[in-house]
mmCIF file of C-alpha atoms in Angstrom:
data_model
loop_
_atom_site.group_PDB
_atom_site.id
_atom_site.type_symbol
_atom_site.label_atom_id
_atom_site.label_comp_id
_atom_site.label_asym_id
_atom_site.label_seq_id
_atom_site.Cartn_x
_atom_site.Cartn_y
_atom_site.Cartn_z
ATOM 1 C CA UNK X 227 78.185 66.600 21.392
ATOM 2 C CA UNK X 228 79.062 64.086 24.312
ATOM 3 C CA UNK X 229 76.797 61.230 23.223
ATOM 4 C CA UNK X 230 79.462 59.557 21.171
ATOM 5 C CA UNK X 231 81.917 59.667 24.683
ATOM 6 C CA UNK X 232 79.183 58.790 26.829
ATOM 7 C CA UNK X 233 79.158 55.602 24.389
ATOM 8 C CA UNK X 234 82.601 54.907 25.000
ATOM 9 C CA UNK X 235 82.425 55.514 28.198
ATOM 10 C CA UNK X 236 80.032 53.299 28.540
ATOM 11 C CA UNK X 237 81.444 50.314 26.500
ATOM 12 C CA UNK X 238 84.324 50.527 29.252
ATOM 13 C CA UNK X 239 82.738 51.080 32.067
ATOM 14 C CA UNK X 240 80.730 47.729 31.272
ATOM 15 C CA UNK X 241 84.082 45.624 30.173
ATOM 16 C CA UNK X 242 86.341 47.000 31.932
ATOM 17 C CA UNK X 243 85.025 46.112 35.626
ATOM 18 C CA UNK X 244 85.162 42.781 35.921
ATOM 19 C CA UNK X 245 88.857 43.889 35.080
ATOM 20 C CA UNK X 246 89.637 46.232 37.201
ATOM 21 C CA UNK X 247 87.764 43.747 39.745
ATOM 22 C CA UNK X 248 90.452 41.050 39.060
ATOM 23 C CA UNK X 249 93.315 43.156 39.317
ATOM 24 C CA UNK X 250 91.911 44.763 43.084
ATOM 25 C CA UNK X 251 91.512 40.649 43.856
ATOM 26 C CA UNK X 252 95.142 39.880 42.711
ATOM 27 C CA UNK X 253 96.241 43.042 44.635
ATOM 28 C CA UNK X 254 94.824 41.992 47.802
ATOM 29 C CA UNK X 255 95.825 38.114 47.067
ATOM 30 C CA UNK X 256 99.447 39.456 46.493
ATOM 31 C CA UNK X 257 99.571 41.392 49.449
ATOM 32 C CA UNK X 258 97.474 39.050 52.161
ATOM 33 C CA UNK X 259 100.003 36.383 51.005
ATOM 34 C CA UNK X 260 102.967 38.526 51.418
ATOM 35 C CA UNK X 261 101.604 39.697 55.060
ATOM 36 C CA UNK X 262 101.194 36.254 56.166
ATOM 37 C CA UNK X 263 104.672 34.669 55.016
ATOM 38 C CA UNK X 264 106.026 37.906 56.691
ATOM 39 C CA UNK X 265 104.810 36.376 60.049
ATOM 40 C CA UNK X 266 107.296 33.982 59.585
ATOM 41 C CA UNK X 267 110.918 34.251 60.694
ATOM 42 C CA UNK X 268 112.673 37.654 61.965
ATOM 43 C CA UNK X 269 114.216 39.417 58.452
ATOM 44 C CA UNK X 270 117.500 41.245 59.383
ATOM 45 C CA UNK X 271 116.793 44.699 58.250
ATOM 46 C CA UNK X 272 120.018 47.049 57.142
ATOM 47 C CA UNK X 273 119.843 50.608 57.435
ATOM 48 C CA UNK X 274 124.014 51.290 57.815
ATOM 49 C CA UNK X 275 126.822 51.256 55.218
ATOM 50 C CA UNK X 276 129.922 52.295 54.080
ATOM 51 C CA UNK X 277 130.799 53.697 50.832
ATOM 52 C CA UNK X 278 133.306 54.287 47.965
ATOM 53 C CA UNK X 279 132.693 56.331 44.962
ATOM 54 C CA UNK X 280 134.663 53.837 42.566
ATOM 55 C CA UNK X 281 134.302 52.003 39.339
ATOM 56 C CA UNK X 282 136.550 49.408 39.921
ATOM 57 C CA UNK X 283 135.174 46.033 39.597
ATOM 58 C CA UNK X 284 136.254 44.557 42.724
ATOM 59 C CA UNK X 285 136.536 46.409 46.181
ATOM 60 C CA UNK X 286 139.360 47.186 48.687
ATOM 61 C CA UNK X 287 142.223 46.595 45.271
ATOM 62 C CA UNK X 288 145.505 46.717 47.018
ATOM 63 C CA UNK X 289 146.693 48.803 43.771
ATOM 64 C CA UNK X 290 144.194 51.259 44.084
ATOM 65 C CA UNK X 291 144.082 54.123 46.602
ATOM 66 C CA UNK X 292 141.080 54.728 48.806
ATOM 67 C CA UNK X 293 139.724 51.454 47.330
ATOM 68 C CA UNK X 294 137.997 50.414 50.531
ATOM 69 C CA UNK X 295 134.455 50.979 51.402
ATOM 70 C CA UNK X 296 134.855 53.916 54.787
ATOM 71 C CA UNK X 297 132.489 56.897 54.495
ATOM 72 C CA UNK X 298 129.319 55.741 56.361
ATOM 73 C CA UNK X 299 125.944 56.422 54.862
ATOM 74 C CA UNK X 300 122.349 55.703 55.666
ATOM 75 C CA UNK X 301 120.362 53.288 53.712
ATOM 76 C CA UNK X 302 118.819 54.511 51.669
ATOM 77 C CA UNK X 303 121.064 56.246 49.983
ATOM 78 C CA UNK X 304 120.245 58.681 47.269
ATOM 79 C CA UNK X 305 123.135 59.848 45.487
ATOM 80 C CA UNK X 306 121.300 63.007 44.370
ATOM 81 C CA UNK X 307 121.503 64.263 48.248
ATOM 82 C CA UNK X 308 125.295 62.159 48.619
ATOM 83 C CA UNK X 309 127.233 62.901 45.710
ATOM 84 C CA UNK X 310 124.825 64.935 43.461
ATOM 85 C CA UNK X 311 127.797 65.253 40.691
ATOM 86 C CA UNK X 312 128.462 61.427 40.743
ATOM 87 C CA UNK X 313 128.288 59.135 37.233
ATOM 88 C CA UNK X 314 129.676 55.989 37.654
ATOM 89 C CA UNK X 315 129.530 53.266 40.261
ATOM 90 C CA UNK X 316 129.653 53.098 44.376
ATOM 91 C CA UNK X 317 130.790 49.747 46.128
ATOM 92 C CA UNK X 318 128.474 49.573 49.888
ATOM 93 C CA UNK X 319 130.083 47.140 52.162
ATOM 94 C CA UNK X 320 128.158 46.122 55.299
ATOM 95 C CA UNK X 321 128.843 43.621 58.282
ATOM 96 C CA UNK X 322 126.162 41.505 59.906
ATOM 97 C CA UNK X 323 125.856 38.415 61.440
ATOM 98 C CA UNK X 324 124.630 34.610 60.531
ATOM 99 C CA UNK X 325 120.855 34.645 61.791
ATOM 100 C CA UNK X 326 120.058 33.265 64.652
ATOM 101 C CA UNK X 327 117.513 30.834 63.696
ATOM 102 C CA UNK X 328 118.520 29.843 60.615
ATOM 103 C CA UNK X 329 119.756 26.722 59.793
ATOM 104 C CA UNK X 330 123.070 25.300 57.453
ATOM 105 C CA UNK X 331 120.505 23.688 55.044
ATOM 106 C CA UNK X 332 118.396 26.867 54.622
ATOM 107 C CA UNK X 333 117.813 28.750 51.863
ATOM 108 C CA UNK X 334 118.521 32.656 52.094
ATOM 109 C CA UNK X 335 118.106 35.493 50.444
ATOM 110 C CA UNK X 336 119.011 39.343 49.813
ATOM 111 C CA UNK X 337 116.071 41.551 49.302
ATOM 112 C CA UNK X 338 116.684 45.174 47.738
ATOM 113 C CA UNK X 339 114.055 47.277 46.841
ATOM 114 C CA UNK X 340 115.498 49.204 44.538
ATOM 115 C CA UNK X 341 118.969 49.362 42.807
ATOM 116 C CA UNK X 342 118.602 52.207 40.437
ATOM 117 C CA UNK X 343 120.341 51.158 38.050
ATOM 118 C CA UNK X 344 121.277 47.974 38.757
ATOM 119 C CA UNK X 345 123.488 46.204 40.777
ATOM 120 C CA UNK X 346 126.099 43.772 41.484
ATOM 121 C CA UNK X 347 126.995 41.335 45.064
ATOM 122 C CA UNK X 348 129.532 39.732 46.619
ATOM 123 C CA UNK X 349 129.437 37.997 49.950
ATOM 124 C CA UNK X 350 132.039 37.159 52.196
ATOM 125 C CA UNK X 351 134.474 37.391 48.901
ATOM 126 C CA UNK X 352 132.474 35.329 46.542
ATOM 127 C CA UNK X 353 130.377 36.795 43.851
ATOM 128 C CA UNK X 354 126.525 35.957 44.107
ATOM 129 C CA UNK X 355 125.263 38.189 41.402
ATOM 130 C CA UNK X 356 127.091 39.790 38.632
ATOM 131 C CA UNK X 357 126.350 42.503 35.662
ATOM 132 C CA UNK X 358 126.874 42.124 32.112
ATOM 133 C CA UNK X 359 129.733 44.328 30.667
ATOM 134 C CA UNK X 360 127.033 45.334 27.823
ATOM 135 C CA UNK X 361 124.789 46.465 30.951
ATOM 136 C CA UNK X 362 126.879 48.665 32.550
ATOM 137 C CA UNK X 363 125.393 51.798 30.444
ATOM 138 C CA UNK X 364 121.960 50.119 29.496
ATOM 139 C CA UNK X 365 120.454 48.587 32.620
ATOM 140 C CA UNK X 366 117.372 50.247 34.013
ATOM 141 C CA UNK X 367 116.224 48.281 36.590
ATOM 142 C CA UNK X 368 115.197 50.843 38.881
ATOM 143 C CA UNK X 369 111.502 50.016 39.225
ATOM 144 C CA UNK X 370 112.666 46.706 39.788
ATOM 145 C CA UNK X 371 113.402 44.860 43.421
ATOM 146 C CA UNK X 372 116.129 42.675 43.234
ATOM 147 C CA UNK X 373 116.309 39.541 45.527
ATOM 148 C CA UNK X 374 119.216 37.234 45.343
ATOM 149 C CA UNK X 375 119.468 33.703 46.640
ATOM 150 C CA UNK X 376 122.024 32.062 48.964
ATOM 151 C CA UNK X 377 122.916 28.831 51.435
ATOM 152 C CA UNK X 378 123.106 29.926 54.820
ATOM 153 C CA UNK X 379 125.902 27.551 54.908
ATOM 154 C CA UNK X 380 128.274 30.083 53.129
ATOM 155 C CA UNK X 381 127.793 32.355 56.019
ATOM 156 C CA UNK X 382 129.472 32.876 58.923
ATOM 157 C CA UNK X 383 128.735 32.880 62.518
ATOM 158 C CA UNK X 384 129.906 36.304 62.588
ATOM 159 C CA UNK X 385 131.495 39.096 60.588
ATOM 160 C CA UNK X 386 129.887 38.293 57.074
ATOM 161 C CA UNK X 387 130.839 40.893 54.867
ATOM 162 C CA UNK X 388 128.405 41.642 51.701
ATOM 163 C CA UNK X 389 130.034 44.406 48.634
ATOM 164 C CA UNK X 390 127.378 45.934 46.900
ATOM 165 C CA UNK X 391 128.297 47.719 43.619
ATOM 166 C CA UNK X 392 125.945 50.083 41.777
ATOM 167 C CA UNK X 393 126.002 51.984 38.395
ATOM 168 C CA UNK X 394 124.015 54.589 38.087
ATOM 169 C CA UNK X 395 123.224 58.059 36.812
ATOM 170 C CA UNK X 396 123.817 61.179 38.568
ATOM 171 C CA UNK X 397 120.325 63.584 38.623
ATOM 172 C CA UNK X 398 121.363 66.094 36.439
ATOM 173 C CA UNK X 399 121.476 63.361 33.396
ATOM 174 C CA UNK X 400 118.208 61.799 33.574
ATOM 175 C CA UNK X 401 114.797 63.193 32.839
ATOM 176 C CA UNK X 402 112.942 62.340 35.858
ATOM 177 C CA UNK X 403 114.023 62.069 39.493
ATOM 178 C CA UNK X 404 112.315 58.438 39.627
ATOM 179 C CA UNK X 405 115.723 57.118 37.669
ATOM 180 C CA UNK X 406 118.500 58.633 39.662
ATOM 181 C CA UNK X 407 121.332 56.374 41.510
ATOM 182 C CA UNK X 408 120.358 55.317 44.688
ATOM 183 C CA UNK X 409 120.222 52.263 47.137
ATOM 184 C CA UNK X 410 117.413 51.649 49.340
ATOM 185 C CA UNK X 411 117.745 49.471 53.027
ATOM 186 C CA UNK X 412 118.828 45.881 52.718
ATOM 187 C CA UNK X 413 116.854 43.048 53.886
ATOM 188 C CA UNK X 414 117.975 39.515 54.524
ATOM 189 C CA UNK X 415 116.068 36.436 55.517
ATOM 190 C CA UNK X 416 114.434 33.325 54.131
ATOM 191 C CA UNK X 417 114.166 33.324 50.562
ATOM 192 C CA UNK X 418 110.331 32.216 50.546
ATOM 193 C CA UNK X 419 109.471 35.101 52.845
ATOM 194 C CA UNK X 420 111.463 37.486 50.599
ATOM 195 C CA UNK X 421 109.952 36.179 47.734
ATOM 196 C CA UNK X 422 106.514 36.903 47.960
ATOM 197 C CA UNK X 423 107.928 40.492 49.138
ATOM 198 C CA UNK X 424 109.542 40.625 46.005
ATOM 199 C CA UNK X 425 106.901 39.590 43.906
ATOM 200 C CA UNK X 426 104.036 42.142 45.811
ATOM 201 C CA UNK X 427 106.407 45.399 45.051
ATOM 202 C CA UNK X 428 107.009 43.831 41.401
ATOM 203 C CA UNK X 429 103.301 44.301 40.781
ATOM 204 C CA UNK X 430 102.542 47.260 42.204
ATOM 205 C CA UNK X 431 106.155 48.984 40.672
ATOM 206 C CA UNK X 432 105.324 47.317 37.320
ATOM 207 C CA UNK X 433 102.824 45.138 36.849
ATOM 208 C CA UNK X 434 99.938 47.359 37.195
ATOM 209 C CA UNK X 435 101.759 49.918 34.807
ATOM 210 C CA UNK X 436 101.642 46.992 32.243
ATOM 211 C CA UNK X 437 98.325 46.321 32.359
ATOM 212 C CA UNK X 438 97.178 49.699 32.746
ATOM 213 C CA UNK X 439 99.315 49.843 29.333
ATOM 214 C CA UNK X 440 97.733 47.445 27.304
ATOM 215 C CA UNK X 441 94.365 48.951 28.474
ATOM 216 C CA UNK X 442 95.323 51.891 27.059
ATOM 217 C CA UNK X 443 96.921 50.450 23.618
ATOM 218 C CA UNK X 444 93.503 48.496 23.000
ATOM 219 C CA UNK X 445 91.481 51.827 24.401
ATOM 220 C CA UNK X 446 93.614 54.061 21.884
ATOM 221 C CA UNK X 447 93.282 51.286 18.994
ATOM 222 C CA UNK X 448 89.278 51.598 19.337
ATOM 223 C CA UNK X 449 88.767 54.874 19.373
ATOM 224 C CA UNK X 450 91.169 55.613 16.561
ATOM 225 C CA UNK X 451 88.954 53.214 14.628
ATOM 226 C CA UNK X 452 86.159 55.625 15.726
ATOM 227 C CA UNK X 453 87.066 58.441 14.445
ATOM 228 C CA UNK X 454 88.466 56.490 11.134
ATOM 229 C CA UNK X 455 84.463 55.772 11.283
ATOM 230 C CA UNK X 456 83.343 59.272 12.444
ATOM 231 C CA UNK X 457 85.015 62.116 11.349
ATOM 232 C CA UNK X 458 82.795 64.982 12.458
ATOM 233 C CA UNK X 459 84.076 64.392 16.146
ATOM 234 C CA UNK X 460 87.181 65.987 16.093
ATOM 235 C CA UNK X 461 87.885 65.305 19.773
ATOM 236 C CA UNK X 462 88.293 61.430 18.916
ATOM 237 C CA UNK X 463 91.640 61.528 17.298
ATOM 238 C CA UNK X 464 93.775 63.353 19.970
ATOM 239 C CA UNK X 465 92.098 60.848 22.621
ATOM 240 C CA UNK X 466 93.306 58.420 20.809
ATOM 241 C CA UNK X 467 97.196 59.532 20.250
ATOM 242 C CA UNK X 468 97.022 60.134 24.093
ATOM 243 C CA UNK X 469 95.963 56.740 25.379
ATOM 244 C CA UNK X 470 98.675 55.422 22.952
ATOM 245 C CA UNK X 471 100.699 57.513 23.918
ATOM 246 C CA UNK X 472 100.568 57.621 27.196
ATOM 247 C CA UNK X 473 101.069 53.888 27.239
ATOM 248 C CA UNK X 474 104.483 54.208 24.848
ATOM 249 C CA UNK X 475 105.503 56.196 28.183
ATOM 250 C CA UNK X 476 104.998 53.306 30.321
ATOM 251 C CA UNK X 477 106.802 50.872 27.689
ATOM 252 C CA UNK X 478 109.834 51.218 29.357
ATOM 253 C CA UNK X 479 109.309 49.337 32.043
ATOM 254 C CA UNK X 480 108.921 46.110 29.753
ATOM 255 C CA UNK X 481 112.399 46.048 29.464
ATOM 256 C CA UNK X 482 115.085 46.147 32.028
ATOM 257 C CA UNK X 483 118.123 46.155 29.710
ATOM 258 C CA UNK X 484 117.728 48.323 26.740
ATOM 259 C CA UNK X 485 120.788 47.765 23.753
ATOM 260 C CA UNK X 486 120.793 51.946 23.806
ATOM 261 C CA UNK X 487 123.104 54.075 25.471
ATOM 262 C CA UNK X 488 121.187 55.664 28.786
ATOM 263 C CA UNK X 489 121.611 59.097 27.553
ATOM 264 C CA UNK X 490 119.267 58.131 24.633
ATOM 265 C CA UNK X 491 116.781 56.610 26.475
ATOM 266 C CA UNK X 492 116.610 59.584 28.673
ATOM 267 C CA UNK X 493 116.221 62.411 25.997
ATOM 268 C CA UNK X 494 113.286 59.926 24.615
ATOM 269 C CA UNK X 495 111.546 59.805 27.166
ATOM 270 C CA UNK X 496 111.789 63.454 28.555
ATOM 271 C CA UNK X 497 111.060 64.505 24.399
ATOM 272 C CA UNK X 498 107.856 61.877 24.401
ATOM 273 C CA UNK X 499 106.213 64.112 27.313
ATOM 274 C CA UNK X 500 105.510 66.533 24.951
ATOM 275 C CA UNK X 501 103.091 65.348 22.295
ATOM 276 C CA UNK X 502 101.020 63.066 24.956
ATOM 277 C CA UNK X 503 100.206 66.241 26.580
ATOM 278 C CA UNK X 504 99.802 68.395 23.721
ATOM 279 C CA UNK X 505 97.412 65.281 22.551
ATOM 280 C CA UNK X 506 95.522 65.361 25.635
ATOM 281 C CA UNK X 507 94.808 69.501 25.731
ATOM 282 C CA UNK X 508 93.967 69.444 21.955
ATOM 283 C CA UNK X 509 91.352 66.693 23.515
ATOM 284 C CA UNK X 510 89.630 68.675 26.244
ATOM 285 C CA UNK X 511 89.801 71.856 23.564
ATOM 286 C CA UNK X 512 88.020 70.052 20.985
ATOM 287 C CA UNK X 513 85.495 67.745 23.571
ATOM 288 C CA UNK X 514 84.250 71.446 25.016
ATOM 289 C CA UNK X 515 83.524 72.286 21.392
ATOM 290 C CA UNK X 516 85.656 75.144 21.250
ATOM 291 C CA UNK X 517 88.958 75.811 19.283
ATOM 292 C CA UNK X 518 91.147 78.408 20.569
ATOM 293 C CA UNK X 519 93.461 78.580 17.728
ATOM 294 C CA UNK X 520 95.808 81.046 18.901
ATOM 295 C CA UNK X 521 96.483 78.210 21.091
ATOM 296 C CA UNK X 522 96.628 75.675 19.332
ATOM 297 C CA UNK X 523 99.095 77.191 16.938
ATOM 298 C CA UNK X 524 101.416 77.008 19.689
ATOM 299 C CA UNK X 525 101.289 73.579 20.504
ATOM 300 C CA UNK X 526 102.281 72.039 18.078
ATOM 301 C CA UNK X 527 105.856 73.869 17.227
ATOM 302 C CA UNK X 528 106.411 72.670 20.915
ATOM 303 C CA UNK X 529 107.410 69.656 19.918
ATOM 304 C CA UNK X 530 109.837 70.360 17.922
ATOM 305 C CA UNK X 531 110.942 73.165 20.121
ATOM 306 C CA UNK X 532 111.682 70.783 23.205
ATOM 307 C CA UNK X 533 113.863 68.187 21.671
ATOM 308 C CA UNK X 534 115.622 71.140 20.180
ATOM 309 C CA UNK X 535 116.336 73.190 23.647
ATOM 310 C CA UNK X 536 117.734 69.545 25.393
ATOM 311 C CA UNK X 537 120.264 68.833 22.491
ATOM 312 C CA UNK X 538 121.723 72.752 23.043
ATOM 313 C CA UNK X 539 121.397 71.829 26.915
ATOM 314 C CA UNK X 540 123.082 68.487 26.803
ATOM 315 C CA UNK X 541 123.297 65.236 28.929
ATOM 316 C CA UNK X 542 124.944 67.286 31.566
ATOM 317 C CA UNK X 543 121.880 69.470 31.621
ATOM 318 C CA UNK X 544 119.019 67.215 30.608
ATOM 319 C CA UNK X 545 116.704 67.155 34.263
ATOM 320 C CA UNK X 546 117.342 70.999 34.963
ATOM 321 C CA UNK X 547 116.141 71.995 30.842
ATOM 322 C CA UNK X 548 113.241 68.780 31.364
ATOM 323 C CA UNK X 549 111.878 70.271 34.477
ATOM 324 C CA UNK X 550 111.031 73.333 32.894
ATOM 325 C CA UNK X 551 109.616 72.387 30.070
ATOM 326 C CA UNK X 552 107.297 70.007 32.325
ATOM 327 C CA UNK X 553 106.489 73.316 34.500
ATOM 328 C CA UNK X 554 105.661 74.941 31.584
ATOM 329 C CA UNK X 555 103.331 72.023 30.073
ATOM 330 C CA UNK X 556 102.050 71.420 33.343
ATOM 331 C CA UNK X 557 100.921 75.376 33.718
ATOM 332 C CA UNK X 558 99.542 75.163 29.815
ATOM 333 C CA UNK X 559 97.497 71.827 30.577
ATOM 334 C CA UNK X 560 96.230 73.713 33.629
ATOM 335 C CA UNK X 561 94.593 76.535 31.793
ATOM 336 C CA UNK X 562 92.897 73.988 29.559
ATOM 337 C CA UNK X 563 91.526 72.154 32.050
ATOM 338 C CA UNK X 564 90.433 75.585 33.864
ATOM 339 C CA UNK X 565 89.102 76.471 30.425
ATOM 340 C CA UNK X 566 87.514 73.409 29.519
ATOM 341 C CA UNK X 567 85.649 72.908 32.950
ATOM 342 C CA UNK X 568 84.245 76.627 32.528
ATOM 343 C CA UNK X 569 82.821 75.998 29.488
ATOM 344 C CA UNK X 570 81.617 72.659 30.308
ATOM 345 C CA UNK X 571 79.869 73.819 33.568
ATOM 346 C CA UNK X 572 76.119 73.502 32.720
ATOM 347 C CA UNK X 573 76.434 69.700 32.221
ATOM 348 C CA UNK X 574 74.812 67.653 34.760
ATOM 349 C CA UNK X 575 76.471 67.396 38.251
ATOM 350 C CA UNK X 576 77.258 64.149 38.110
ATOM 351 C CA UNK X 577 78.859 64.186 34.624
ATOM 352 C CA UNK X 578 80.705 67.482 35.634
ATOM 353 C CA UNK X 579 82.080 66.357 39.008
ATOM 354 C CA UNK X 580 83.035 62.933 37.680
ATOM 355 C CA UNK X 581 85.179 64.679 34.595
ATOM 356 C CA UNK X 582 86.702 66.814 37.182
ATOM 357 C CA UNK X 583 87.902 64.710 39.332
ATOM 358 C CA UNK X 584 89.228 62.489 36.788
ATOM 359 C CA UNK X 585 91.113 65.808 35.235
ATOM 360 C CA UNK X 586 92.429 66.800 38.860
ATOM 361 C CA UNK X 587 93.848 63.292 39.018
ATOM 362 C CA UNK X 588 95.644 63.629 35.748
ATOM 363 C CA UNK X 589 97.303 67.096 36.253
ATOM 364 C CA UNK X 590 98.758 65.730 39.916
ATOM 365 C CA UNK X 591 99.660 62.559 37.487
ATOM 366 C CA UNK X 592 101.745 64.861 35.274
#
């Protein structure tokens, strides 16, 4: 019964270690570069702010009351703990001063982490970095640092003052917690030291999701073809729709400006959840050579279900009616894996422990 996964398994074991080798060797490369540019010159680090809840597209508007930037907050700042109820945009404002060693002809930059969903600077009065009017409502660059470039000639000896706007999405309207407004701590310092900072978070935050994607579009291709080739192994096809599916999750972060409203994109994704993990229990049912079709009648109608339950709950609603339906998943995929791992339990250790671990891994994934 396993011989034709043991095969597979096999195939990419052998193939796909020099991989995985290349991507631990980039990983390190990436990160022993970025520790020893960070031995450079001292990065001003920015924990402090002030705040305004306002939409306005320029701060402190004379016309406009309580335009100003005055509530203090800590950096970071997420809006689910600040202003849970909050869908719009938040000017920061923060004061520091010209760096001591830097020089007029030097080139400087703004480091942030992570904008979610994007985000929009001014220093000292001038605009460094603006937003699209067509990405106000479709930028999602959360997984994605920002780092903006500047002459530290166009700062002052003292009192600089950088405005920070960013649009984003209260909790309660996205699927996953991952995507909710916030603004993480503010760095700012040479632009090559910041760079390779920037590009080090870039591949761990999305980089290795895209290759792990296309690993898992060619892995689903193949084994579809497998089963296309081998139809008495009925555990072949759901493998398949879950490594393709699982990697149409990750397809978001291709793109950091979708043309679709965010409320869309949202109720996609949280709706998607569902047949990638209905695929993957109708695997381990079918791999353990047992079909427990009261079950598996139910699984399927779930996906129908789900997408129908977060149009009656609505935007307003979407992460509170998501979150149960993943606690609910996550039980179900639980008791198959219990299941399957009973049944399974006279393989060989090594086999056993090996497929157990890997399952452990995938139910913390989920």
């Amino acid at each position: 019964m396993f011989a034709p996964v043991r095969k597979i398994l096999g195939l990419i074991a052998r193939r796909l270690w020099p991989a995985a080798g290349l991507l631990a060797a980039s990983a390190l490369a990436l990160a022993a570069g970025g520790a020893a540019r960070d031995a450079g010159p001292a990065t001003l680090v920015i924990d402090r702010a002030l705040a305004v809840a306002l939409d306005h597209p320029s701060p402190g508007n004379p016309g406009l009351a309580n335009a100003t930037p005055t509530t203090p907050v800590k950096l970071p700042d997420e809006w689910a703990a600040t202003r849970p109820s909050h869908e719009g945009g938040v000017w920061y404002r923060v004061e520091f001063d010209a760096p001591p060693a830097s020089t007029p002809s030097e080139v400087l930059a703004l480091y942030i982490e992570r904008a979610c969903s994007s985000v929009e600077v001014h220093l000292n009065g001038r605009r460094l970095h603006a937003l699209a009017p067509a990405a106000e409502h479709t930028a999602r660059h959360c997984a994605y640092p920002q780092r903006v470039d500047f002459s530290a000639a166009d700062l002052l000896p003292k009192g600089n003052v950088l405005d920070l706007r960013v649009p984003g999405h209260a909790l309660h309207r996205v699927a996953a917690r991952q995507r909710a407004a916030g603004l993480s701590a503010l760095q700012i310092g040479p632009s090559a030291a910041l760079a390779a900072e920037q590009a080090r978070q870039t591949f761990w935050n999305v980089g290795v999701v895209q290759i792990l994607s296309i690993v898992l579009v060619v892995l689903g291709a193949a084994v579809l073809m497998l089963d296309s080739w081998n139809r008495r192994s009925s555990h072949l096809r759901p493998y398949g729709w879950l490594a393709l599916g699982w990697a149409a999750l990750s397809a978001r972060v291709w793109w950091g400006e979708i043309p679709v409203d965010a409320a869309v994109v949202e109720f996609v994704i949280a709706t998607a959840f569902v047949p990638v993990a209905t695929a993957c229990m109708l695997f381990l049912l079918r791999l353990a050579g047992r079909r427990w079709r009261p079950f598996e009648k139910l699984l399927l109608p779930q996906c129908l279900v789900m997408p129908l339950t977060l149009l009656l709950a609505g935007p307003s609603r979407l992460f509170l009616a998501a979150s149960i339906w993943n606690t609910l998943l996550g039980l179900e995929l639980i008791a198959v894996v219990a299941q399957y791992l009973w049944l399974t339990r006279r393989q060989p250790r090594t086999e056993y422990w090996s497929m157990a671990a890997a399952l452990a891994m995938l139910v913390t994934t989920l």
